[in-house]
Each structure stands twice: as structure tokens, then as C-alpha cells.
């Protein structure tokens, strides 16, 4: 439009939280616009922000959690016809995902678009082991066993197979963590997120799921 314009960027410090930095920056820009620039006929306009991609990645993770949880619940209800099974399985998704954030911190990795993509991929995997354990517990209860005995017997029966399945899945992604080239640096966060989520889901399936099943699971 022929209006003289100056373009400049704000550089955050290494390790700073992108979302907090952008939110704080936009707040200060609004203050500067109102108190300093507008009376002089000038204006600062934000034309690019990293948080657009970060927020879209967060939305992707949330949508996958909701969709994956809904489909898992629907499948359980169709095959088991048990409302209590829904509450048991529903625990595995949030526990696995929240614990993945802790695992990322232990590895010294920050939550970013790449790691959130890994969590989005992992959401569909974290319920697998829990569903296997729950279905086997349900089967043992149908055999006439008490809930506690069914939980113990069913978990003991399948935990070895679940361990083997989890290890083979992790083995696919684990080598990426040790790649030093650019590709390795790019996809390390995905590898850590997926491996952590799957490992935690195994622990949840042989600890939390049997315990909750022994308390609230009912055979319809």
C-alpha cells in the first residue's frame, strides 16, 4: 500500500517457554501500541508466531485422546457389554500420556511440536495392553472366579506376552534415539515420547488395570 514499514523479530532465549514468551510479548505489544505508538500514528502488528503450530499440535493430541478413548470405549461396550470396563480402560490413556511428560523431562527434552506428534501417535497404542488384560480378567470372571482371583490369574497369564509385544514395539523406535545426524536430532523427541508412553502403558496394564478391575469390574 506504499506505507513505510519496518519488519523486525523477537528472539527468545534458549530453553525459554515459547508459549509464555509469545503471550508476554503480545501483551507488551498491545501496551506499546495503545500508550506510545497510536498517538503518533504508528502501529505494531504481529505477522508470525510459533504458537500457531504448537497449539495445533496440542489440539491434535487432544483430539486423538478423545477419539481414541471414544473408540476404545465403544469397542469395549460392544464386546463386553460392561459399563464398569469403560471406567477401568479410561484410566490408561491419561496416566500414560501424563507420565510421558515426566519422562520427557527426565531425558532433558522439552515439550514441542515433534514430541507432541509422538504422543499423538502413541495415544492409539497405550490402550492395547490394558484392553488385553481387562478382557482376560473379564473372561476369568465369567468362569466363576472372584474379582481378585480373576485379576491375579488373568494378569499372570498374559503379562509375558504383553512384555514381548511392548519390547518389540519399543525396539522399532529406540534406535532413533541414538542417531546423531540431523534426522536423528529431528525425530529423537518422537522416539522418546512413543517409547515412554508404550512402556508406561505396560506398567499401567499390569498394575492399575488389575487393581481397578478387582474393585469395580462386573460381569454382565
PDB file of N, CA and C in Angstrom, residues 58-137:
ATOM      1  N   UNK A  58      -1.042 -29.404  19.955  1.00  0.00           N
ATOM      2  CA  UNK A  58      -1.762 -29.722  21.196  1.00  0.00           C
ATOM      3  C   UNK A  58      -3.195 -30.138  20.890  1.00  0.00           C
ATOM      4  N   UNK A  59      -3.826 -29.424  19.962  1.00  0.00           N
ATOM      5  CA  UNK A  59      -5.196 -29.782  19.561  1.00  0.00           C
ATOM      6  C   UNK A  59      -5.230 -31.177  18.938  1.00  0.00           C
ATOM      7  N   UNK A  60      -4.178 -31.516  18.164  1.00  0.00           N
ATOM      8  CA  UNK A  60      -4.117 -32.845  17.555  1.00  0.00           C
ATOM      9  C   UNK A  60      -4.034 -33.924  18.625  1.00  0.00           C
ATOM     10  N   UNK A  61      -3.186 -33.708  19.644  1.00  0.00           N
ATOM     11  CA  UNK A  61      -3.055 -34.669  20.733  1.00  0.00           C
ATOM     12  C   UNK A  61      -4.388 -34.828  21.461  1.00  0.00           C
ATOM     13  N   UNK A  62      -5.043 -33.708  21.768  1.00  0.00           N
ATOM     14  CA  UNK A  62      -6.313 -33.768  22.490  1.00  0.00           C
ATOM     15  C   UNK A  62      -7.381 -34.481  21.663  1.00  0.00           C
ATOM     16  N   UNK A  63      -7.443 -34.163  20.363  1.00  0.00           N
ATOM     17  CA  UNK A  63      -8.442 -34.820  19.523  1.00  0.00           C
ATOM     18  C   UNK A  63      -8.187 -36.316  19.421  1.00  0.00           C
ATOM     19  N   UNK A  64      -6.897 -36.703  19.351  1.00  0.00           N
ATOM     20  CA  UNK A  64      -6.567 -38.132  19.313  1.00  0.00           C
ATOM     21  C   UNK A  64      -6.919 -38.820  20.617  1.00  0.00           C
ATOM     22  N   UNK A  65      -6.696 -38.121  21.730  1.00  0.00           N
ATOM     23  CA  UNK A  65      -7.047 -38.689  23.031  1.00  0.00           C
ATOM     24  C   UNK A  65      -8.563 -38.913  23.109  1.00  0.00           C
ATOM     25  N   UNK A  66      -9.323 -37.909  22.706  1.00  0.00           N
ATOM     26  CA  UNK A  66     -10.784 -38.034  22.757  1.00  0.00           C
ATOM     27  C   UNK A  66     -11.279 -39.113  21.800  1.00  0.00           C
ATOM     28  N   UNK A  67     -10.754 -39.089  20.564  1.00  0.00           N
ATOM     29  CA  UNK A  67     -11.204 -40.063  19.564  1.00  0.00           C
ATOM     30  C   UNK A  67     -10.771 -41.473  19.950  1.00  0.00           C
ATOM     31  N   UNK A  68      -9.489 -41.618  20.362  1.00  0.00           N
ATOM     32  CA  UNK A  68      -9.003 -42.932  20.765  1.00  0.00           C
ATOM     33  C   UNK A  68      -9.749 -43.467  21.967  1.00  0.00           C
ATOM     34  N   UNK A  69     -10.006 -42.598  22.925  1.00  0.00           N
ATOM     35  CA  UNK A  69     -10.758 -43.020  24.100  1.00  0.00           C
ATOM     36  C   UNK A  69     -12.179 -43.423  23.751  1.00  0.00           C
ATOM     37  N   UNK A  70     -12.807 -42.649  22.874  1.00  0.00           N
ATOM     38  CA  UNK A  70     -14.183 -42.973  22.476  1.00  0.00           C
ATOM     39  C   UNK A  70     -14.254 -44.311  21.748  1.00  0.00           C
ATOM     40  N   UNK A  71     -13.315 -44.539  20.811  1.00  0.00           N
ATOM     41  CA  UNK A  71     -13.324 -45.792  20.059  1.00  0.00           C
ATOM     42  C   UNK A  71     -13.027 -46.988  20.961  1.00  0.00           C
ATOM     43  N   UNK A  72     -12.092 -46.797  21.911  1.00  0.00           N
ATOM     44  CA  UNK A  72     -11.792 -47.881  22.844  1.00  0.00           C
ATOM     45  C   UNK A  72     -13.007 -48.199  23.710  1.00  0.00           C
ATOM     46  N   UNK A  73     -13.671 -47.160  24.172  1.00  0.00           N
ATOM     47  CA  UNK A  73     -14.873 -47.354  24.990  1.00  0.00           C
ATOM     48  C   UNK A  73     -15.971 -48.034  24.183  1.00  0.00           C
ATOM     49  N   UNK A  74     -16.139 -47.603  22.930  1.00  0.00           N
ATOM     50  CA  UNK A  74     -17.167 -48.190  22.082  1.00  0.00           C
ATOM     51  C   UNK A  74     -16.895 -49.679  21.836  1.00  0.00           C
ATOM     52  N   UNK A  75     -15.623 -50.007  21.547  1.00  0.00           N
ATOM     53  CA  UNK A  75     -15.267 -51.408  21.300  1.00  0.00           C
ATOM     54  C   UNK A  75     -15.503 -52.263  22.542  1.00  0.00           C
ATOM     55  N   UNK A  76     -15.122 -51.734  23.706  1.00  0.00           N
ATOM     56  CA  UNK A  76     -15.316 -52.483  24.948  1.00  0.00           C
ATOM     57  C   UNK A  76     -16.800 -52.707  25.236  1.00  0.00           C
ATOM     58  N   UNK A  77     -17.588 -51.678  24.987  1.00  0.00           N
ATOM     59  CA  UNK A  77     -19.018 -51.812  25.267  1.00  0.00           C
ATOM     60  C   UNK A  77     -19.666 -52.817  24.325  1.00  0.00           C
ATOM     61  N   UNK A  78     -19.211 -52.833  23.052  1.00  0.00           N
ATOM     62  CA  UNK A  78     -19.787 -53.758  22.067  1.00  0.00           C
ATOM     63  C   UNK A  78     -19.465 -55.211  22.424  1.00  0.00           C
ATOM     64  N   UNK A  79     -18.194 -55.453  22.833  1.00  0.00           N
ATOM     65  CA  UNK A  79     -17.772 -56.835  23.044  1.00  0.00           C
ATOM     66  C   UNK A  79     -17.996 -57.320  24.476  1.00  0.00           C
ATOM     67  N   UNK A  80     -17.904 -56.426  25.460  1.00  0.00           N
ATOM     68  CA  UNK A  80     -18.038 -56.853  26.847  1.00  0.00           C
ATOM     69  C   UNK A  80     -19.382 -56.492  27.459  1.00  0.00           C
ATOM     70  N   UNK A  81     -20.042 -55.485  26.911  1.00  0.00           N
ATOM     71  CA  UNK A  81     -21.339 -55.046  27.436  1.00  0.00           C
ATOM     72  C   UNK A  81     -21.256 -54.702  28.920  1.00  0.00           C
ATOM     73  N   UNK A  82     -20.137 -54.079  29.298  1.00  0.00           N
ATOM     74  CA  UNK A  82     -19.927 -53.774  30.714  1.00  0.00           C
ATOM     75  C   UNK A  82     -19.584 -52.297  30.874  1.00  0.00           C
ATOM     76  N   UNK A  83     -20.418 -51.575  31.619  1.00  0.00           N
ATOM     77  CA  UNK A  83     -20.160 -50.156  31.863  1.00  0.00           C
ATOM     78  C   UNK A  83     -18.913 -49.977  32.727  1.00  0.00           C
ATOM     79  N   UNK A  84     -18.702 -50.869  33.684  1.00  0.00           N
ATOM     80  CA  UNK A  84     -17.547 -50.728  34.576  1.00  0.00           C
ATOM     81  C   UNK A  84     -16.228 -50.849  33.825  1.00  0.00           C
ATOM     82  N   UNK A  85     -16.216 -51.630  32.734  1.00  0.00           N
ATOM     83  CA  UNK A  85     -14.983 -51.767  31.958  1.00  0.00           C
ATOM     84  C   UNK A  85     -14.571 -50.446  31.326  1.00  0.00           C
ATOM     85  N   UNK A  86     -15.550 -49.612  31.035  1.00  0.00           N
ATOM     86  CA  UNK A  86     -15.258 -48.306  30.439  1.00  0.00           C
ATOM     87  C   UNK A  86     -14.427 -47.467  31.392  1.00  0.00           C
ATOM     88  N   UNK A  87     -14.797 -47.447  32.674  1.00  0.00           N
ATOM     89  CA  UNK A  87     -14.065 -46.642  33.651  1.00  0.00           C
ATOM     90  C   UNK A  87     -12.657 -47.184  33.874  1.00  0.00           C
ATOM     91  N   UNK A  88     -12.500 -48.488  33.799  1.00  0.00           N
ATOM     92  CA  UNK A  88     -11.181 -49.086  34.008  1.00  0.00           C
ATOM     93  C   UNK A  88     -10.228 -48.694  32.879  1.00  0.00           C
ATOM     94  N   UNK A  89     -10.657 -48.864  31.639  1.00  0.00           N
ATOM     95  CA  UNK A  89      -9.811 -48.552  30.490  1.00  0.00           C
ATOM     96  C   UNK A  89      -9.551 -47.058  30.382  1.00  0.00           C
ATOM     97  N   UNK A  90     -10.530 -46.261  30.756  1.00  0.00           N
ATOM     98  CA  UNK A  90     -10.385 -44.809  30.645  1.00  0.00           C
ATOM     99  C   UNK A  90      -9.184 -44.290  31.434  1.00  0.00           C
ATOM    100  N   UNK A  91      -8.741 -45.034  32.453  1.00  0.00           N
ATOM    101  CA  UNK A  91      -7.601 -44.595  33.254  1.00  0.00           C
ATOM    102  C   UNK A  91      -6.280 -44.713  32.510  1.00  0.00           C
ATOM    103  N   UNK A  92      -6.171 -45.671  31.599  1.00  0.00           N
ATOM    104  CA  UNK A  92      -4.882 -45.951  30.972  1.00  0.00           C
ATOM    105  C   UNK A  92      -4.395 -44.820  30.083  1.00  0.00           C
ATOM    106  N   UNK A  93      -5.305 -44.133  29.406  1.00  0.00           N
ATOM    107  CA  UNK A  93      -4.891 -43.073  28.478  1.00  0.00           C
ATOM    108  C   UNK A  93      -4.303 -41.876  29.214  1.00  0.00           C
ATOM    109  N   UNK A  94      -5.019 -41.231  30.156  1.00  0.00           N
ATOM    110  CA  UNK A  94      -4.424 -40.068  30.820  1.00  0.00           C
ATOM    111  C   UNK A  94      -3.177 -40.394  31.631  1.00  0.00           C
ATOM    112  N   UNK A  95      -3.150 -41.559  32.288  1.00  0.00           N
ATOM    113  CA  UNK A  95      -1.968 -41.916  33.078  1.00  0.00           C
ATOM    114  C   UNK A  95      -0.747 -42.057  32.173  1.00  0.00           C
ATOM    115  N   UNK A  96      -0.894 -42.724  31.058  1.00  0.00           N
ATOM    116  CA  UNK A  96       0.225 -42.942  30.140  1.00  0.00           C
ATOM    117  C   UNK A  96       0.712 -41.632  29.535  1.00  0.00           C
ATOM    118  N   UNK A  97      -0.214 -40.773  29.125  1.00  0.00           N
ATOM    119  CA  UNK A  97       0.173 -39.526  28.474  1.00  0.00           C
ATOM    120  C   UNK A  97       0.812 -38.557  29.466  1.00  0.00           C
ATOM    121  N   UNK A  98       0.221 -38.417  30.648  1.00  0.00           N
ATOM    122  CA  UNK A  98       0.782 -37.506  31.652  1.00  0.00           C
ATOM    123  C   UNK A  98       2.166 -37.969  32.079  1.00  0.00           C
ATOM    124  N   UNK A  99       2.333 -39.267  32.269  1.00  0.00           N
ATOM    125  CA  UNK A  99       3.640 -39.796  32.670  1.00  0.00           C
ATOM    126  C   UNK A  99       4.676 -39.602  31.571  1.00  0.00           C
ATOM    127  N   UNK A 100       4.238 -39.550  30.319  1.00  0.00           N
ATOM    128  CA  UNK A 100       5.162 -39.307  29.215  1.00  0.00           C
ATOM    129  C   UNK A 100       5.795 -37.927  29.328  1.00  0.00           C
ATOM    130  N   UNK A 101       5.031 -36.950  29.789  1.00  0.00           N
ATOM    131  CA  UNK A 101       5.595 -35.617  30.010  1.00  0.00           C
ATOM    132  C   UNK A 101       6.719 -35.679  31.046  1.00  0.00           C
ATOM    133  N   UNK A 102       6.535 -36.475  32.084  1.00  0.00           N
ATOM    134  CA  UNK A 102       7.580 -36.624  33.103  1.00  0.00           C
ATOM    135  C   UNK A 102       8.802 -37.308  32.517  1.00  0.00           C
ATOM    136  N   UNK A 103       8.582 -38.309  31.675  1.00  0.00           N
ATOM    137  CA  UNK A 103       9.707 -38.996  31.037  1.00  0.00           C
ATOM    138  C   UNK A 103      10.483 -38.053  30.134  1.00  0.00           C
ATOM    139  N   UNK A 104       9.790 -37.180  29.424  1.00  0.00           N
ATOM    140  CA  UNK A 104      10.466 -36.195  28.576  1.00  0.00           C
ATOM    141  C   UNK A 104      11.368 -35.295  29.414  1.00  0.00           C
ATOM    142  N   UNK A 105      10.880 -34.905  30.579  1.00  0.00           N
ATOM    143  CA  UNK A 105      11.686 -34.048  31.456  1.00  0.00           C
ATOM    144  C   UNK A 105      12.912 -34.793  31.981  1.00  0.00           C
ATOM    145  N   UNK A 106      12.761 -36.090  32.289  1.00  0.00           N
ATOM    146  CA  UNK A 106      13.895 -36.874  32.773  1.00  0.00           C
ATOM    147  C   UNK A 106      14.986 -37.009  31.706  1.00  0.00           C
ATOM    148  N   UNK A 107      14.588 -37.058  30.447  1.00  0.00           N
ATOM    149  CA  UNK A 107      15.552 -37.136  29.349  1.00  0.00           C
ATOM    150  C   UNK A 107      16.086 -35.766  28.951  1.00  0.00           C
ATOM    151  N   UNK A 108      15.634 -34.729  29.658  1.00  0.00           N
ATOM    152  CA  UNK A 108      16.109 -33.389  29.346  1.00  0.00           C
ATOM    153  C   UNK A 108      15.528 -32.812  28.080  1.00  0.00           C
ATOM    154  N   UNK A 109      14.376 -33.297  27.649  1.00  0.00           N
ATOM    155  CA  UNK A 109      13.746 -32.822  26.426  1.00  0.00           C
ATOM    156  C   UNK A 109      12.558 -31.934  26.775  1.00  0.00           C
ATOM    157  N   UNK A 110      12.356 -30.921  25.983  1.00  0.00           N
ATOM    158  CA  UNK A 110      11.224 -30.032  26.193  1.00  0.00           C
ATOM    159  C   UNK A 110      10.035 -30.501  25.354  1.00  0.00           C
ATOM    160  N   UNK A 111       8.850 -30.086  25.778  1.00  0.00           N
ATOM    161  CA  UNK A 111       7.645 -30.409  25.017  1.00  0.00           C
ATOM    162  C   UNK A 111       7.574 -29.470  23.816  1.00  0.00           C
ATOM    163  N   UNK A 112       7.552 -30.034  22.619  1.00  0.00           N
ATOM    164  CA  UNK A 112       7.493 -29.238  21.405  1.00  0.00           C
ATOM    165  C   UNK A 112       6.583 -29.925  20.392  1.00  0.00           C
ATOM    166  N   UNK A 113       6.542 -29.371  19.193  1.00  0.00           N
ATOM    167  CA  UNK A 113       5.646 -29.913  18.169  1.00  0.00           C
ATOM    168  C   UNK A 113       5.991 -31.363  17.849  1.00  0.00           C
ATOM    169  N   UNK A 114       7.292 -31.669  17.798  1.00  0.00           N
ATOM    170  CA  UNK A 114       7.729 -33.023  17.448  1.00  0.00           C
ATOM    171  C   UNK A 114       7.320 -34.026  18.530  1.00  0.00           C
ATOM    172  N   UNK A 115       7.579 -33.686  19.793  1.00  0.00           N
ATOM    173  CA  UNK A 115       7.229 -34.609  20.878  1.00  0.00           C
ATOM    174  C   UNK A 115       5.716 -34.762  21.014  1.00  0.00           C
ATOM    175  N   UNK A 116       4.970 -33.685  20.778  1.00  0.00           N
ATOM    176  CA  UNK A 116       3.514 -33.786  20.824  1.00  0.00           C
ATOM    177  C   UNK A 116       2.990 -34.679  19.702  1.00  0.00           C
ATOM    178  N   UNK A 117       3.659 -34.627  18.550  1.00  0.00           N
ATOM    179  CA  UNK A 117       3.272 -35.533  17.462  1.00  0.00           C
ATOM    180  C   UNK A 117       3.500 -36.987  17.869  1.00  0.00           C
ATOM    181  N   UNK A 118       4.616 -37.244  18.566  1.00  0.00           N
ATOM    182  CA  UNK A 118       4.871 -38.592  19.068  1.00  0.00           C
ATOM    183  C   UNK A 118       3.801 -39.050  20.030  1.00  0.00           C
ATOM    184  N   UNK A 119       3.351 -38.153  20.911  1.00  0.00           N
ATOM    185  CA  UNK A 119       2.286 -38.508  21.841  1.00  0.00           C
ATOM    186  C   UNK A 119       0.982 -38.776  21.102  1.00  0.00           C
ATOM    187  N   UNK A 120       0.745 -37.995  20.042  1.00  0.00           N
ATOM    188  CA  UNK A 120      -0.462 -38.221  19.252  1.00  0.00           C
ATOM    189  C   UNK A 120      -0.436 -39.604  18.606  1.00  0.00           C
ATOM    190  N   UNK A 121       0.733 -40.014  18.115  1.00  0.00           N
ATOM    191  CA  UNK A 121       0.854 -41.352  17.543  1.00  0.00           C
ATOM    192  C   UNK A 121       0.649 -42.428  18.603  1.00  0.00           C
ATOM    193  N   UNK A 122       1.111 -42.152  19.820  1.00  0.00           N
ATOM    194  CA  UNK A 122       1.113 -43.173  20.867  1.00  0.00           C
ATOM    195  C   UNK A 122      -0.247 -43.372  21.512  1.00  0.00           C
ATOM    196  N   UNK A 123      -1.148 -42.399  21.369  1.00  0.00           N
ATOM    197  CA  UNK A 123      -2.448 -42.497  22.049  1.00  0.00           C
ATOM    198  C   UNK A 123      -3.180 -43.774  21.662  1.00  0.00           C
ATOM    199  N   UNK A 124      -3.108 -44.139  20.389  1.00  0.00           N
ATOM    200  CA  UNK A 124      -3.789 -45.348  19.950  1.00  0.00           C
ATOM    201  C   UNK A 124      -3.134 -46.623  20.426  1.00  0.00           C
ATOM    202  N   UNK A 125      -1.868 -46.530  20.886  1.00  0.00           N
ATOM    203  CA  UNK A 125      -1.148 -47.722  21.323  1.00  0.00           C
ATOM    204  C   UNK A 125      -1.287 -47.990  22.819  1.00  0.00           C
ATOM    205  N   UNK A 126      -1.510 -46.940  23.606  1.00  0.00           N
ATOM    206  CA  UNK A 126      -1.433 -47.098  25.059  1.00  0.00           C
ATOM    207  C   UNK A 126      -2.581 -47.922  25.634  1.00  0.00           C
ATOM    208  N   UNK A 127      -3.660 -48.078  24.882  1.00  0.00           N
ATOM    209  CA  UNK A 127      -4.791 -48.845  25.404  1.00  0.00           C
ATOM    210  C   UNK A 127      -4.706 -50.320  25.050  1.00  0.00           C
ATOM    211  N   UNK A 128      -3.778 -50.684  24.165  1.00  0.00           N
ATOM    212  CA  UNK A 128      -3.733 -52.068  23.680  1.00  0.00           C
ATOM    213  C   UNK A 128      -3.524 -53.066  24.817  1.00  0.00           C
ATOM    214  N   UNK A 129      -2.468 -52.853  25.594  1.00  0.00           N
ATOM    215  CA  UNK A 129      -2.157 -53.790  26.673  1.00  0.00           C
ATOM    216  C   UNK A 129      -3.264 -53.825  27.718  1.00  0.00           C
ATOM    217  N   UNK A 130      -3.814 -52.657  28.016  1.00  0.00           N
ATOM    218  CA  UNK A 130      -4.871 -52.592  29.026  1.00  0.00           C
ATOM    219  C   UNK A 130      -6.109 -53.355  28.583  1.00  0.00           C
ATOM    220  N   UNK A 131      -6.445 -53.262  27.297  1.00  0.00           N
ATOM    221  CA  UNK A 131      -7.618 -53.975  26.787  1.00  0.00           C
ATOM    222  C   UNK A 131      -7.399 -55.487  26.853  1.00  0.00           C
ATOM    223  N   UNK A 132      -6.183 -55.931  26.530  1.00  0.00           N
ATOM    224  CA  UNK A 132      -5.880 -57.364  26.593  1.00  0.00           C
ATOM    225  C   UNK A 132      -6.047 -57.880  28.023  1.00  0.00           C
ATOM    226  N   UNK A 133      -5.487 -57.147  28.999  1.00  0.00           N
ATOM    227  CA  UNK A 133      -5.577 -57.561  30.401  1.00  0.00           C
ATOM    228  C   UNK A 133      -7.024 -57.542  30.875  1.00  0.00           C
ATOM    229  N   UNK A 134      -7.738 -56.468  30.551  1.00  0.00           N
ATOM    230  CA  UNK A 134      -9.122 -56.343  31.010  1.00  0.00           C
ATOM    231  C   UNK A 134     -10.000 -57.455  30.435  1.00  0.00           C
ATOM    232  N   UNK A 135      -9.834 -57.729  29.142  1.00  0.00           N
ATOM    233  CA  UNK A 135     -10.640 -58.779  28.518  1.00  0.00           C
ATOM    234  C   UNK A 135     -10.357 -60.138  29.141  1.00  0.00           C
ATOM    235  N   UNK A 136      -9.081 -60.391  29.487  1.00  0.00           N
ATOM    236  CA  UNK A 136      -8.745 -61.672  30.088  1.00  0.00           C
ATOM    237  C   UNK A 136      -9.297 -61.776  31.516  1.00  0.00           C
ATOM    238  N   UNK A 137      -9.256 -60.665  32.247  1.00  0.00           N
ATOM    239  CA  UNK A 137      -9.859 -60.648  33.582  1.00  0.00           C
ATOM    240  C   UNK A 137     -11.355 -60.913  33.485  1.00  0.00           C
TER     241      UNK A 137
END
